[in-house]
PDB file of C-alpha atoms in Angstrom:
ATOM      1  CA  GLN J   1     -22.664-147.901  48.826  1.00 90.00           C
ATOM      2  CA  VAL J   2     -22.023-144.194  48.477  1.00 95.00           C
ATOM      3  CA  GLN J   3     -24.709-142.375  46.582  1.00 96.00           C
ATOM      4  CA  LEU J   4     -24.564-138.904  45.638  1.00 97.00           C
ATOM      5  CA  VAL J   5     -27.628-137.526  44.005  1.00 97.00           C
ATOM      6  CA  GLU J   6     -27.703-133.950  42.732  1.00 97.00           C
ATOM      7  CA  SER J   7     -30.661-132.029  41.932  1.00 97.00           C
ATOM      8  CA  GLY J   8     -31.967-128.172  40.564  1.00 98.00           C
ATOM      9  CA  GLY J   9     -30.454-127.872  37.941  1.00 98.00           C
ATOM     10  CA  GLY J  10     -32.176-126.461  34.613  1.00 98.00           C
ATOM     11  CA  LEU J  11     -32.328-123.416  32.435  1.00 98.00           C
ATOM     12  CA  VAL J  12     -32.431-119.930  33.621  1.00 98.00           C
ATOM     13  CA  GLN J  13     -31.860-116.469  32.069  1.00 98.00           C
ATOM     14  CA  ALA J  14     -28.575-114.494  32.670  1.00 98.00           C
ATOM     15  CA  GLY J  15     -28.875-112.707  35.831  1.00 98.00           C
ATOM     16  CA  GLY J  16     -31.130-115.428  37.478  1.00 98.00           C
ATOM     17  CA  SER J  17     -30.130-117.792  40.379  1.00 98.00           C
ATOM     18  CA  LEU J  18     -30.641-121.464  40.692  1.00 98.00           C
ATOM     19  CA  ARG J  19     -30.304-123.478  44.021  1.00 98.00           C
ATOM     20  CA  LEU J  20     -28.090-126.958  43.407  1.00 98.00           C
ATOM     21  CA  SER J  21     -28.673-130.025  46.398  1.00 98.00           C
ATOM     22  CA  CYS J  22     -26.488-133.026  46.611  1.00 98.00           C
ATOM     23  CA  ALA J  23     -28.154-135.702  48.850  1.00 98.00           C
ATOM     24  CA  ALA J  24     -25.359-138.244  50.225  1.00 97.00           C
ATOM     25  CA  SER J  25     -25.954-141.327  51.524  1.00 96.00           C
ATOM     26  CA  GLY J  26     -23.468-144.053  52.797  1.00 95.00           C
ATOM     27  CA  ILE J  27     -20.628-142.004  53.962  1.00 95.00           C
ATOM     28  CA  ILE J  28     -20.052-140.265  57.579  1.00 95.00           C
ATOM     29  CA  PHE J  29     -21.375-136.619  56.116  1.00 96.00           C
ATOM     30  CA  SER J  30     -20.702-134.772  59.122  1.00 95.00           C
ATOM     31  CA  ILE J  31     -17.097-135.128  58.610  1.00 95.00           C
ATOM     32  CA  ALA J  32     -16.813-135.226  54.856  1.00 97.00           C
ATOM     33  CA  ALA J  33     -15.225-132.512  52.810  1.00 98.00           C
ATOM     34  CA  MET J  34     -17.684-131.858  49.534  1.00 98.00           C
ATOM     35  CA  ASP J  35     -17.001-130.094  46.325  1.00 97.00           C
ATOM     36  CA  TRP J  36     -18.984-129.047  43.492  1.00 98.00           C
ATOM     37  CA  TYR J  37     -17.162-129.292  40.251  1.00 98.00           C
ATOM     38  CA  ARG J  38     -18.662-128.466  36.759  1.00 98.00           C
ATOM     39  CA  GLN J  39     -17.890-129.213  33.224  1.00 98.00           C
ATOM     40  CA  ALA J  40     -18.920-127.332  30.028  1.00 97.00           C
ATOM     41  CA  PRO J  41     -18.830-128.863  26.488  1.00 93.00           C
ATOM     42  CA  GLY J  42     -14.957-129.118  25.287  1.00 95.00           C
ATOM     43  CA  LYS J  43     -13.583-128.054  28.826  1.00 97.00           C
ATOM     44  CA  GLN J  44     -12.125-129.882  31.664  1.00 97.00           C
ATOM     45  CA  ARG J  45     -13.888-130.559  34.676  1.00 98.00           C
ATOM     46  CA  GLU J  46     -13.239-127.587  37.185  1.00 98.00           C
ATOM     47  CA  LEU J  47     -13.571-127.071  40.783  1.00 98.00           C
ATOM     48  CA  VAL J  48     -16.369-124.720  41.620  1.00 98.00           C
ATOM     49  CA  ALA J  49     -16.645-124.588  45.579  1.00 98.00           C
ATOM     50  CA  ALA J  50     -15.698-126.580  48.411  1.00 98.00           C
ATOM     51  CA  ILE J  51     -16.551-127.069  51.976  1.00 98.00           C
ATOM     52  CA  THR J  52     -14.600-128.505  54.897  1.00 98.00           C
ATOM     53  CA  ARG J  53     -16.409-130.548  57.443  1.00 96.00           C
ATOM     54  CA  GLY J  54     -15.787-127.643  59.944  1.00 96.00           C
ATOM     55  CA  GLY J  55     -17.706-125.330  57.110  1.00 96.00           C
ATOM     56  CA  SER J  56     -14.778-123.603  55.813  1.00 98.00           C
ATOM     57  CA  THR J  57     -15.091-122.475  52.356  1.00 98.00           C
ATOM     58  CA  ASN J  58     -13.297-121.912  48.906  1.00 98.00           C
ATOM     59  CA  TYR J  59     -14.485-120.808  45.740  1.00 98.00           C
ATOM     60  CA  ALA J  60     -12.927-120.615  42.093  1.00 98.00           C
ATOM     61  CA  ASP J  61     -11.906-117.061  41.173  1.00 98.00           C
ATOM     62  CA  SER J  62     -14.779-116.856  38.781  1.00 98.00           C
ATOM     63  CA  VAL J  63     -17.803-117.238  41.030  1.00 98.00           C
ATOM     64  CA  LYS J  64     -16.468-115.761  44.202  1.00 98.00           C
ATOM     65  CA  GLY J  65     -19.243-113.240  45.637  1.00 98.00           C
ATOM     66  CA  ARG J  66     -21.794-115.170  43.367  1.00 98.00           C
ATOM     67  CA  PHE J  67     -21.994-118.700  44.428  1.00 98.00           C
ATOM     68  CA  THR J  68     -22.514-119.925  47.814  1.00 98.00           C
ATOM     69  CA  ILE J  69     -21.485-123.617  49.107  1.00 98.00           C
ATOM     70  CA  SER J  70     -23.273-124.727  52.219  1.00 98.00           C
ATOM     71  CA  ARG J  71     -24.312-128.072  54.178  1.00 98.00           C
ATOM     72  CA  ASP J  72     -26.923-129.404  56.429  1.00 98.00           C
ATOM     73  CA  ASN J  73     -25.362-132.187  58.184  1.00 97.00           C
ATOM     74  CA  ALA J  74     -28.719-133.037  59.637  1.00 97.00           C
ATOM     75  CA  LYS J  75     -29.934-133.737  56.179  1.00 98.00           C
ATOM     76  CA  ASN J  76     -26.887-135.209  54.564  1.00 98.00           C
ATOM     77  CA  THR J  77     -27.196-132.354  51.915  1.00 98.00           C
ATOM     78  CA  VAL J  78     -24.763-130.000  50.545  1.00 98.00           C
ATOM     79  CA  TYR J  79     -26.068-126.987  48.340  1.00 98.00           C
ATOM     80  CA  LEU J  80     -25.049-124.805  45.825  1.00 98.00           C
ATOM     81  CA  GLN J  81     -26.488-121.425  45.740  1.00 98.00           C
ATOM     82  CA  MET J  82     -25.819-119.486  42.282  1.00 98.00           C
ATOM     83  CA  ASN J  83     -26.848-116.094  41.725  1.00 98.00           C
ATOM     84  CA  SER J  84     -26.243-113.761  38.958  1.00 98.00           C
ATOM     85  CA  LEU J  85     -25.641-116.674  36.664  1.00 98.00           C
ATOM     86  CA  LYS J  86     -24.141-116.188  33.221  1.00 98.00           C
ATOM     87  CA  PRO J  87     -24.024-117.665  30.210  1.00 97.00           C
ATOM     88  CA  GLU J  88     -20.203-118.892  30.833  1.00 97.00           C
ATOM     89  CA  ASP J  89     -21.964-120.758  33.938  1.00 98.00           C
ATOM     90  CA  THR J  90     -23.464-123.176  31.602  1.00 98.00           C
ATOM     91  CA  ALA J  91     -22.378-126.907  32.503  1.00 98.00           C
ATOM     92  CA  VAL J  92     -23.197-130.111  34.102  1.00 98.00           C
ATOM     93  CA  TYR J  93     -22.509-129.387  37.835  1.00 98.00           C
ATOM     94  CA  TYR J  94     -21.415-132.545  39.481  1.00 98.00           C
ATOM     95  CA  CYS J  95     -20.853-133.149  43.483  1.00 98.00           C
ATOM     96  CA  HIS J  96     -18.234-134.895  44.948  1.00 98.00           C
ATOM     97  CA  THR J  97     -16.756-136.081  47.811  1.00 97.00           C
ATOM     98  CA  LYS J  98     -13.714-138.570  49.277  1.00 95.00           C
ATOM     99  CA  GLY J  99     -15.787-139.565  51.887  1.00 91.00           C
ATOM    100  CA  PRO J 100     -15.331-141.723  54.248  1.00 93.00           C
ATOM    101  CA  ALA J 101     -17.635-144.320  53.497  1.00 91.00           C
ATOM    102  CA  ALA J 102     -17.595-147.293  55.741  1.00 84.00           C
ATOM    103  CA  THR J 103     -15.141-148.906  53.944  1.00 85.00           C
ATOM    104  CA  GLY J 104     -12.948-145.904  53.905  1.00 87.00           C
ATOM    105  CA  TRP J 105     -11.845-143.169  51.812  1.00 90.00           C
ATOM    106  CA  GLY J 106     -12.328-143.034  47.942  1.00 92.00           C
ATOM    107  CA  ILE J 107     -13.403-140.791  45.194  1.00 95.00           C
ATOM    108  CA  TYR J 108     -17.216-140.632  44.733  1.00 96.00           C
ATOM    109  CA  TRP J 109     -19.189-138.550  42.227  1.00 97.00           C
ATOM    110  CA  GLY J 110     -22.723-137.894  41.879  1.00 97.00           C
ATOM    111  CA  GLN J 111     -24.485-138.133  38.288  1.00 97.00           C
ATOM    112  CA  GLY J 112     -24.388-134.519  37.585  1.00 98.00           C
ATOM    113  CA  THR J 113     -27.164-132.033  36.881  1.00 98.00           C
ATOM    114  CA  GLN J 114     -27.226-129.650  33.861  1.00 98.00           C
ATOM    115  CA  VAL J 115     -27.266-125.860  34.291  1.00 98.00           C
ATOM    116  CA  THR J 116     -28.192-124.004  31.352  1.00 98.00           C
ATOM    117  CA  VAL J 117     -27.691-119.901  31.404  1.00 98.00           C
ATOM    118  CA  SER J 118     -29.352-118.179  28.322  1.00 98.00           C
ATOM    119  CA  SER J 119     -27.964-114.702  27.110  1.00 94.00           C
TER     120      SER J 119
END
């Protein structure tokens, strides 16, 4: 069974920092591409950052230069370091992967973690 468990969200003032973690189980983490998405109230879920199995990264324009995605294959964990946070970063942040799991490829989401940035 695939599980993605996010942690690290919370309330922070504008200009502050948070680090999100996503612990994965049930997938072959070392060859899995991992992503962070976010969804603000009344808006569609959007891709924030992605990291390939080789460590290549990609970011939404709105977070470039402020957010950093990284992975620790020994801990089966992906991180999102968020600096210089803005009120518009307020959203539920979700970890996502397509696997592979033992049963093959799929679409897997974590339960989400709330990030609230006050002005």
